[in-house]
Amino acid sequence: MKIAVVGATGLVGTVMLKVLEERNFPLTELIPVASEKSVGKEITFKGKKYAVVSMDTAISMRPDIALFSAGGSTSLAEAPRFAEVGTTVIDNSSAWRMDPSKKLVVPEVNASELSADDKIIANPNCSTIQMVVALKPLHDKYKIKRVVVSTYQSVTGTGVKAVEQLMNERKGITDGPMAYAYPIDLNVIPQIDVFQDNGYTKEEMKMILETQKIMGDNNIKVTATTVRIPVMGGHSESVNIEFENDFDVTEVKNLLANTEGIILVDDPANLKYPMPKDAHEKDEVFVGRIRRDESLPNTLNMWIVADNLRKGAATNAVQIAEYLVKKQLV
Ligand SMILES: NC(=O)c1ccc[n+]([C@@H]2O[C@H](COP(=O)([O-])OP(=O)(O)OC[C@H]3O[C@@H](n4cnc5c(N)ncnc54)[C@H](OP(=O)(O)O)[C@@H]3O)[C@@H](O)[C@H]2O)c1
């Protein structure tokens, strides 16, 4: 089992290597790939040093699986070249997500859609992944009509440059590289990705369209406001869900607590609720603040937190790879 990690020197790629190591992924050969400027650079995996190779070298080695996190344009250009030599690509960028011929997968929700013919598989947007993990069991039970989500997203979602911007600002350095149009420390930026003609940002449209595709139900109405905040550990989401059918709040809590991949943290009396500090470096999705929306029938409020670099990116991709191996689809 030869595994290429494309973007191995980046934020997501680094976590990808950590997750592969922690979960003891059954690989026999690791192929770290990055841009030309990083070729030859050493990375460590399970105590062993590996030299970063170029895209062409990696393709010539015909990996079984390539985990991509090197940006959309790199993915559009390079993923098909890997697929051509028989590699199954699991891609973290937005390049292939809405392509009708590509599967968009969150293993807890729709891994069963995968087949050996899927040579490029898309990993959803980080904010979407953590939300659908919590929505799926509720949709199955009560049927979702509409979701209103507002996000509070970590700077780690933008990559290494954004983390540097925040850290520089916290140290009073004002002339460092800027990942955002504005200072992020002591600020909140209600824009993630570029604006579309309809006034939504691309991140907001990703949450709307990807949720419907993963859940396999275009009747689920979603509206989103995505916001960047000066936080590191993970993304948080305030989610309001209107159901077709009524629910019992205790039953909702039990349902979520018993869902694979979810940890329920909902004990207001003891000030227990999910926070990015606690989700940091964890693979699970944390859910709390569950309560009835008293302004509308059959409607629920909840708060969802996950480490965007883990379940929102690396862990989800590795779980897809684990599924492919388990089902002998690679
Ligand atoms: N951060 C998140 O929470 C998150 C979540 C989901 C998905 N994603 C997606 O994952 C991707 C990477 O994000 P990131 O945050 O890890 O960014 P990042 O820290 O900036 O890392 C980018 C990585 O891609 C490599 N790369 C860039 N251009 C390349 C090329 N032409 N050929 C080969 N490698 C190339 C870089 O190599 P060098 O070091 O050599 O430049 C680096 O390893 C993006 O598509 C992003 O949208 C990110």
GROMACS .gro file of C-alpha atoms and ligand atoms in nm:
model
  378
    1MET     CA    1   0.000   0.000   0.000
    2LYS     CA    2   0.186   0.306  -0.136
    3ILE     CA    3   0.045   0.635  -0.012
    4ALA     CA    4   0.136   0.974  -0.157
    5VAL     CA    5   0.066   1.284   0.054
    6VAL     CA    6   0.051   1.576  -0.190
    7GLY     CA    7   0.101   1.906  -0.003
    8ALA     CA    8   0.296   1.723   0.271
    9THR     CA    9   0.466   2.044   0.391
   10GLY     CA   10   0.141   2.240   0.435
   11LEU     CA   11  -0.090   2.274   0.735
   12VAL     CA   12  -0.334   2.004   0.624
   13GLY     CA   13  -0.057   1.779   0.485
   14THR     CA   14   0.134   1.789   0.813
   15VAL     CA   15  -0.178   1.687   1.007
   16MET     CA   16  -0.247   1.421   0.742
   17LEU     CA   17   0.092   1.261   0.819
   18LYS     CA   18   0.021   1.279   1.192
   19VAL     CA   19  -0.323   1.119   1.149
   20LEU     CA   20  -0.185   0.839   0.925
   21GLU     CA   21   0.075   0.770   1.193
   22GLU     CA   22  -0.164   0.783   1.491
   23ARG     CA   23  -0.425   0.561   1.326
   24ASN     CA   24  -0.153   0.319   1.218
   25PHE     CA   25  -0.272   0.329   0.857
   26PRO     CA   26  -0.154   0.007   0.685
   27LEU     CA   27   0.091   0.171   0.444
   28THR     CA   28   0.411   0.010   0.325
   29GLU     CA   29   0.553   0.313   0.144
   30LEU     CA   30   0.507   0.685   0.203
   31ILE     CA   31   0.560   0.936  -0.079
   32PRO     CA   32   0.560   1.298   0.044
   33VAL     CA   33   0.502   1.551  -0.236
   34ALA     CA   34   0.513   1.933  -0.238
   35SER     CA   35   0.599   2.215  -0.477
   36GLU     CA   36   0.934   2.226  -0.659
   37LYS     CA   37   1.075   2.458  -0.393
   38SER     CA   38   1.037   2.188  -0.125
   39VAL     CA   39   1.177   1.891  -0.324
   40GLY     CA   40   1.453   1.726  -0.118
   41LYS     CA   41   1.326   1.875   0.210
   42GLU     CA   42   1.297   1.608   0.482
   43ILE     CA   43   0.983   1.516   0.672
   44THR     CA   44   0.963   1.261   0.954
   45PHE     CA   45   0.705   0.982   0.963
   46LYS     CA   46   0.706   0.715   1.236
   47GLY     CA   47   1.058   0.821   1.334
   48LYS     CA   48   1.192   0.773   0.981
   49LYS     CA   49   1.305   1.053   0.751
   50TYR     CA   50   1.158   1.087   0.400
   51ALA     CA   51   1.265   1.329   0.126
   52VAL     CA   52   0.990   1.533  -0.040
   53VAL     CA   53   0.961   1.441  -0.410
   54SER     CA   54   0.815   1.619  -0.713
   55MET     CA   55   0.476   1.549  -0.861
   56ASP     CA   56   0.632   1.371  -1.163
   57THR     CA   57   0.842   1.143  -0.941
   58ALA     CA   58   0.537   1.057  -0.731
   59ILE     CA   59   0.328   0.971  -1.040
   60SER     CA   60   0.608   0.750  -1.174
   61MET     CA   61   0.594   0.556  -0.843
   62ARG     CA   62   0.223   0.473  -0.906
   63PRO     CA   63   0.088   0.512  -0.552
   64ASP     CA   64  -0.229   0.320  -0.458
   65ILE     CA   65  -0.378   0.629  -0.290
   66ALA     CA   66  -0.283   0.998  -0.312
   67LEU     CA   67  -0.411   1.228  -0.037
   68PHE     CA   68  -0.416   1.575  -0.195
   69SER     CA   69  -0.407   1.905  -0.003
   70ALA     CA   70  -0.218   2.138  -0.234
   71GLY     CA   71  -0.487   2.381  -0.350
   72GLY     CA   72  -0.756   2.370  -0.619
   73SER     CA   73  -0.552   2.454  -0.929
   74THR     CA   74  -0.283   2.196  -0.843
   75SER     CA   75  -0.555   1.940  -0.791
   76LEU     CA   76  -0.731   2.018  -1.119
   77ALA     CA   77  -0.404   1.980  -1.308
   78GLU     CA   78  -0.249   1.686  -1.123
   79ALA     CA   79  -0.523   1.461  -0.981
   80PRO     CA   80  -0.621   1.327  -1.328
   81ARG     CA   81  -0.255   1.241  -1.396
   82PHE     CA   82  -0.247   1.024  -1.081
   83ALA     CA   83  -0.585   0.872  -1.170
   84GLU     CA   84  -0.448   0.781  -1.514
   85VAL     CA   85  -0.178   0.559  -1.359
   86GLY     CA   86  -0.441   0.386  -1.142
   87THR     CA   87  -0.402   0.590  -0.821
   88THR     CA   88  -0.715   0.673  -0.621
   89VAL     CA   89  -0.700   1.043  -0.534
   90ILE     CA   90  -0.872   1.179  -0.223
   91ASP     CA   91  -0.876   1.555  -0.272
   92ASN     CA   92  -0.912   1.821  -0.003
   93SER     CA   93  -0.956   2.120  -0.232
   94SER     CA   94  -1.287   2.243  -0.374
   95ALA     CA   95  -1.180   2.152  -0.731
   96TRP     CA   96  -1.394   1.838  -0.775
   97ARG     CA   97  -1.658   1.864  -0.505
   98MET     CA   98  -1.950   1.974  -0.718
   99ASP     CA   99  -1.850   1.773  -1.028
  100PRO     CA  100  -2.152   1.543  -1.075
  101SER     CA  101  -1.922   1.256  -1.175
  102LYS     CA  102  -1.726   1.274  -0.846
  103LYS     CA  103  -1.834   1.148  -0.503
  104LEU     CA  104  -1.825   1.394  -0.212
  105VAL     CA  105  -1.776   1.183   0.096
  106VAL     CA  106  -1.807   1.202   0.474
  107PRO     CA  107  -1.765   0.837   0.581
  108GLU     CA  108  -2.023   0.854   0.865
  109VAL     CA  109  -2.282   0.980   0.611
  110ASN     CA  110  -2.226   0.833   0.264
  111ALA     CA  111  -1.916   0.610   0.236
  112SER     CA  112  -2.139   0.334   0.099
  113GLU     CA  113  -2.163   0.531  -0.230
  114LEU     CA  114  -1.796   0.457  -0.304
  115SER     CA  115  -1.686   0.200  -0.561
  116ALA     CA  116  -1.354   0.087  -0.709
  117ASP     CA  117  -1.430   0.303  -1.015
  118ASP     CA  118  -1.402   0.626  -0.814
  119LYS     CA  119  -1.051   0.740  -0.896
  120ILE     CA  120  -1.094   1.101  -0.778
  121ILE     CA  121  -1.291   1.135  -0.455
  122ALA     CA  122  -1.365   1.476  -0.306
  123ASN     CA  123  -1.328   1.560   0.061
  124PRO     CA  124  -1.588   1.824   0.154
  125ASN     CA  125  -1.533   2.172   0.292
  126CYS     CA  126  -1.429   2.170   0.660
  127SER     CA  127  -1.738   2.357   0.787
  128THR     CA  128  -1.968   2.129   0.591
  129ILE     CA  129  -1.808   1.807   0.719
  130GLN     CA  130  -1.861   1.879   1.088
  131MET     CA  131  -2.218   1.998   1.027
  132VAL     CA  132  -2.336   1.697   0.823
  133VAL     CA  133  -2.195   1.449   1.076
  134ALA     CA  134  -2.442   1.598   1.326
  135LEU     CA  135  -2.726   1.654   1.077
  136LYS     CA  136  -2.737   1.303   0.930
  137PRO     CA  137  -2.886   1.109   1.228
  138LEU     CA  138  -3.137   1.391   1.284
  139HIS     CA  139  -3.241   1.397   0.918
  140ASP     CA  140  -3.290   1.020   0.920
  141LYS     CA  141  -3.515   1.047   1.225
  142TYR     CA  142  -3.704   1.378   1.191
  143LYS     CA  143  -3.644   1.489   0.826
  144ILE     CA  144  -3.478   1.828   0.795
  145LYS     CA  145  -3.661   2.107   0.611
  146ARG     CA  146  -3.423   2.398   0.663
  147VAL     CA  147  -3.088   2.476   0.824
  148VAL     CA  148  -2.963   2.823   0.924
  149VAL     CA  149  -2.592   2.815   1.009
  150SER     CA  150  -2.348   3.082   1.124
  151THR     CA  151  -1.983   2.983   1.154
  152TYR     CA  152  -1.697   3.101   1.375
  153GLN     CA  153  -1.395   2.973   1.182
  154SER     CA  154  -1.036   2.924   1.292
  155VAL     CA  155  -0.747   3.094   1.110
  156THR     CA  156  -0.593   2.748   1.056
  157GLY     CA  157  -0.858   2.706   0.785
  158THR     CA  158  -0.670   2.955   0.568
  159GLY     CA  159  -0.326   2.787   0.585
  160VAL     CA  160   0.017   2.869   0.725
  161LYS     CA  161   0.016   3.235   0.614
  162ALA     CA  162  -0.295   3.314   0.818
  163VAL     CA  163  -0.154   3.156   1.133
  164GLU     CA  164   0.156   3.369   1.079
  165GLN     CA  165  -0.056   3.683   1.037
  166LEU     CA  166  -0.241   3.621   1.365
  167MET     CA  167   0.078   3.538   1.557
  168ASN     CA  168   0.257   3.845   1.416
  169GLU     CA  169  -0.032   4.071   1.511
  170ARG     CA  170  -0.035   3.930   1.863
  171LYS     CA  171   0.337   4.016   1.890
  172GLY     CA  172   0.280   4.368   1.754
  173ILE     CA  173   0.455   4.295   1.421
  174THR     CA  174   0.266   4.502   1.163
  175ASP     CA  175   0.463   4.444   0.841
  176GLY     CA  176   0.438   4.061   0.817
  177PRO     CA  177   0.255   3.867   0.541
  178MET     CA  178  -0.123   3.925   0.532
  179ALA     CA  179  -0.357   3.636   0.453
  180TYR     CA  180  -0.665   3.856   0.508
  181ALA     CA  181  -0.761   4.203   0.385
  182TYR     CA  182  -0.784   4.321   0.748
  183PRO     CA  183  -0.617   4.253   1.083
  184ILE     CA  184  -0.760   3.935   1.237
  185ASP     CA  185  -0.640   3.969   1.598
  186LEU     CA  186  -0.908   4.133   1.816
  187ASN     CA  187  -1.132   4.130   1.508
  188VAL     CA  188  -1.404   3.928   1.332
  189ILE     CA  189  -1.417   3.913   0.951
  190PRO     CA  190  -1.758   3.824   0.800
  191GLN     CA  191  -1.605   3.706   0.474
  192ILE     CA  192  -1.458   3.365   0.393
  193ASP     CA  193  -1.349   3.319   0.033
  194VAL     CA  194  -1.469   3.550  -0.244
  195PHE     CA  195  -1.811   3.710  -0.287
  196GLN     CA  196  -2.056   3.567  -0.545
  197ASP     CA  197  -2.314   3.758  -0.752
  198ASN     CA  198  -2.589   3.665  -0.503
  199GLY     CA  199  -2.412   3.838  -0.211
  200TYR     CA  200  -2.307   3.510  -0.046
  201THR     CA  201  -1.939   3.415  -0.020
  202LYS     CA  202  -1.805   3.106  -0.194
  203GLU     CA  203  -1.759   2.938   0.149
  204GLU     CA  204  -2.129   2.998   0.224
  205MET     CA  205  -2.233   2.853  -0.111
  206LYS     CA  206  -2.007   2.552  -0.048
  207MET     CA  207  -2.192   2.482   0.277
  208ILE     CA  208  -2.529   2.509   0.103
  209LEU     CA  209  -2.453   2.297  -0.205
  210GLU     CA  210  -2.220   2.042  -0.045
  211THR     CA  211  -2.468   1.967   0.236
  212GLN     CA  212  -2.736   1.877  -0.019
  213LYS     CA  213  -2.495   1.664  -0.223
  214ILE     CA  214  -2.354   1.468   0.075
  215MET     CA  215  -2.695   1.414   0.233
  216GLY     CA  216  -2.832   1.315  -0.109
  217ASP     CA  217  -3.133   1.544  -0.065
  218ASN     CA  218  -3.173   1.868  -0.262
  219ASN     CA  219  -3.489   1.948  -0.067
  220ILE     CA  220  -3.287   2.040   0.243
  221LYS     CA  221  -3.278   2.420   0.240
  222VAL     CA  222  -2.960   2.571   0.385
  223THR     CA  223  -2.858   2.932   0.441
  224ALA     CA  224  -2.515   3.021   0.581
  225THR     CA  225  -2.308   3.311   0.712
  226THR     CA  226  -1.939   3.221   0.741
  227VAL     CA  227  -1.712   3.426   0.965
  228ARG     CA  228  -1.339   3.422   1.043
  229ILE     CA  229  -1.239   3.472   1.406
  230PRO     CA  230  -0.895   3.491   1.574
  231VAL     CA  231  -0.901   3.131   1.700
  232MET     CA  232  -0.670   2.833   1.635
  233GLY     CA  233  -0.821   2.505   1.760
  234GLY     CA  234  -1.117   2.451   1.530
  235HIS     CA  235  -1.433   2.582   1.371
  236SER     CA  236  -1.754   2.645   1.569
  237GLU     CA  237  -2.105   2.663   1.426
  238SER     CA  238  -2.437   2.788   1.556
  239VAL     CA  239  -2.694   2.574   1.377
  240ASN     CA  240  -3.072   2.619   1.371
  241ILE     CA  241  -3.262   2.323   1.223
  242GLU     CA  242  -3.628   2.309   1.127
  243PHE     CA  243  -3.768   1.956   1.095
  244GLU     CA  244  -4.070   1.812   0.918
  245ASN     CA  245  -4.154   1.615   1.234
  246ASP     CA  246  -4.145   1.707   1.601
  247PHE     CA  247  -3.874   1.577   1.832
  248ASP     CA  248  -3.797   1.523   2.197
  249VAL     CA  249  -3.485   1.711   2.312
  250THR     CA  250  -3.365   1.424   2.533
  251GLU     CA  251  -3.410   1.184   2.242
  252VAL     CA  252  -3.208   1.419   2.017
  253LYS     CA  253  -2.927   1.423   2.274
  254ASN     CA  254  -2.929   1.044   2.302
  255LEU     CA  255  -2.932   1.005   1.926
  256LEU     CA  256  -2.628   1.231   1.885
  257ALA     CA  257  -2.446   1.078   2.183
  258ASN     CA  258  -2.485   0.735   2.021
  259THR     CA  259  -2.370   0.843   1.675
  260GLU     CA  260  -2.022   0.733   1.564
  261GLY     CA  261  -1.780   1.024   1.546
  262ILE     CA  262  -1.983   1.254   1.773
  263ILE     CA  263  -1.909   1.350   2.133
  264LEU     CA  264  -2.198   1.514   2.316
  265VAL     CA  265  -2.083   1.791   2.552
  266ASP     CA  266  -2.407   1.936   2.681
  267ASP     CA  267  -2.425   2.009   3.051
  268PRO     CA  268  -2.511   2.378   3.098
  269ALA     CA  269  -2.551   2.335   3.475
  270ASN     CA  270  -2.180   2.256   3.495
  271LEU     CA  271  -2.082   2.503   3.218
  272LYS     CA  272  -1.999   2.219   2.978
  273TYR     CA  273  -2.027   2.292   2.607
  274PRO     CA  274  -1.797   2.237   2.307
  275MET     CA  275  -1.512   2.482   2.253
  276PRO     CA  276  -1.231   2.491   1.992
  277LYS     CA  277  -0.969   2.465   2.271
  278ASP     CA  278  -1.110   2.123   2.364
  279ALA     CA  279  -1.166   2.003   2.006
  280HIS     CA  280  -0.808   2.084   1.906
  281GLU     CA  281  -0.620   1.775   1.779
  282LYS     CA  282  -0.927   1.555   1.826
  283ASP     CA  283  -1.085   1.354   1.545
  284GLU     CA  284  -1.445   1.378   1.668
  285VAL     CA  285  -1.723   1.632   1.617
  286PHE     CA  286  -1.840   1.792   1.944
  287VAL     CA  287  -2.205   1.892   1.986
  288GLY     CA  288  -2.378   2.085   2.265
  289ARG     CA  289  -2.610   2.376   2.358
  290ILE     CA  290  -2.897   2.159   2.231
  291ARG     CA  291  -3.230   2.330   2.292
  292ARG     CA  292  -3.567   2.384   2.134
  293ASP     CA  293  -3.608   2.702   1.928
  294GLU     CA  294  -3.914   2.839   2.104
  295SER     CA  295  -3.988   3.083   1.821
  296LEU     CA  296  -4.076   2.815   1.562
  297PRO     CA  297  -4.242   2.468   1.568
  298ASN     CA  298  -4.023   2.155   1.525
  299THR     CA  299  -3.704   2.360   1.540
  300LEU     CA  300  -3.379   2.299   1.726
  301ASN     CA  301  -3.068   2.500   1.809
  302MET     CA  302  -2.726   2.346   1.858
  303TRP     CA  303  -2.356   2.430   1.865
  304ILE     CA  304  -2.107   2.218   1.671
  305VAL     CA  305  -1.727   2.230   1.707
  306ALA     CA  306  -1.450   2.030   1.538
  307ASP     CA  307  -1.082   2.067   1.460
  308ASN     CA  308  -1.097   2.183   1.097
  309LEU     CA  309  -0.754   2.041   1.020
  310ARG     CA  310  -0.859   1.700   1.163
  311LYS     CA  311  -1.222   1.597   1.096
  312GLY     CA  312  -1.257   1.900   0.866
  313ALA     CA  313  -0.972   1.783   0.643
  314ALA     CA  314  -0.702   1.527   0.728
  315THR     CA  315  -0.899   1.280   0.942
  316ASN     CA  316  -1.194   1.272   0.702
  317ALA     CA  317  -0.958   1.202   0.409
  318VAL     CA  318  -0.775   0.929   0.600
  319GLN     CA  319  -1.109   0.774   0.705
  320ILE     CA  320  -1.209   0.761   0.336
  321ALA     CA  321  -0.877   0.587   0.262
  322GLU     CA  322  -0.938   0.343   0.550
  323TYR     CA  323  -1.281   0.263   0.408
  324LEU     CA  324  -1.136   0.199   0.059
  325VAL     CA  325  -0.876  -0.038   0.207
  326LYS     CA  326  -1.129  -0.217   0.430
  327LYS     CA  327  -1.372  -0.270   0.140
  328GLN     CA  328  -1.086  -0.362  -0.096
  329LEU     CA  329  -1.176  -0.078  -0.334
  330VAL     CA  330  -0.808   0.008  -0.400
  331LIG     N1  331  -0.677   2.447   0.629
  331LIG     C1  332  -0.795   2.384   0.633
  331LIG     O1  333  -0.868   2.380   0.733
  331LIG     C2  334  -0.843   2.313   0.514
  331LIG     C3  335  -0.954   2.235   0.526
  331LIG     C4  336  -1.001   2.166   0.417
  331LIG     C5  337  -0.934   2.178   0.298
  331LIG     N2  338  -0.826   2.256   0.286
  331LIG     C6  339  -0.761   2.261   0.155
  331LIG     O2  340  -0.635   2.194   0.158
  331LIG     C7  341  -0.545   2.258   0.071
  331LIG     C8  342  -0.418   2.297   0.146
  331LIG     O3  343  -0.449   2.380   0.256
  331LIG     P1  344  -0.341   2.416   0.368
  331LIG     O4  345  -0.416   2.493   0.469
  331LIG     O5  346  -0.263   2.295   0.409
  331LIG     O6  347  -0.242   2.514   0.284
  331LIG     P2  348  -0.088   2.544   0.305
  331LIG     O7  349  -0.051   2.533   0.448
  331LIG     O8  350  -0.062   2.673   0.235
  331LIG     O9  351  -0.011   2.424   0.226
  331LIG     C9  352  -0.015   2.406   0.086
  331LIG    C10  353   0.064   2.281   0.046
  331LIG    O10  354   0.049   2.259  -0.094
  331LIG    C11  355   0.177   2.248  -0.155
  331LIG     N3  356   0.172   2.299  -0.291
  331LIG    C12  357   0.135   2.420  -0.333
  331LIG     N4  358   0.144   2.430  -0.467
  331LIG    C13  359   0.189   2.311  -0.511
  331LIG    C14  360   0.220   2.255  -0.639
  331LIG     N5  361   0.206   2.328  -0.750
  331LIG     N6  362   0.263   2.129  -0.644
  331LIG    C15  363   0.279   2.054  -0.532
  331LIG     N7  364   0.251   2.099  -0.409
  331LIG    C16  365   0.208   2.226  -0.398
  331LIG    C17  366   0.267   2.332  -0.067
  331LIG    O11  367   0.403   2.296  -0.088
  331LIG     P3  368   0.523   2.399  -0.052
  331LIG    O12  369   0.544   2.393   0.095
  331LIG    O13  370   0.636   2.345  -0.130
  331LIG    O14  371   0.479   2.535  -0.100
  331LIG    C18  372   0.213   2.291   0.071
  331LIG    O15  373   0.263   2.161   0.104
  331LIG    C19  374  -0.623   2.375   0.009
  331LIG    O16  375  -0.678   2.329  -0.112
  331LIG    C20  376  -0.731   2.401   0.109
  331LIG    O17  377  -0.843   2.460   0.048
  331LIG    C21  378  -0.776   2.324   0.392
   0.00000   0.00000   0.00000
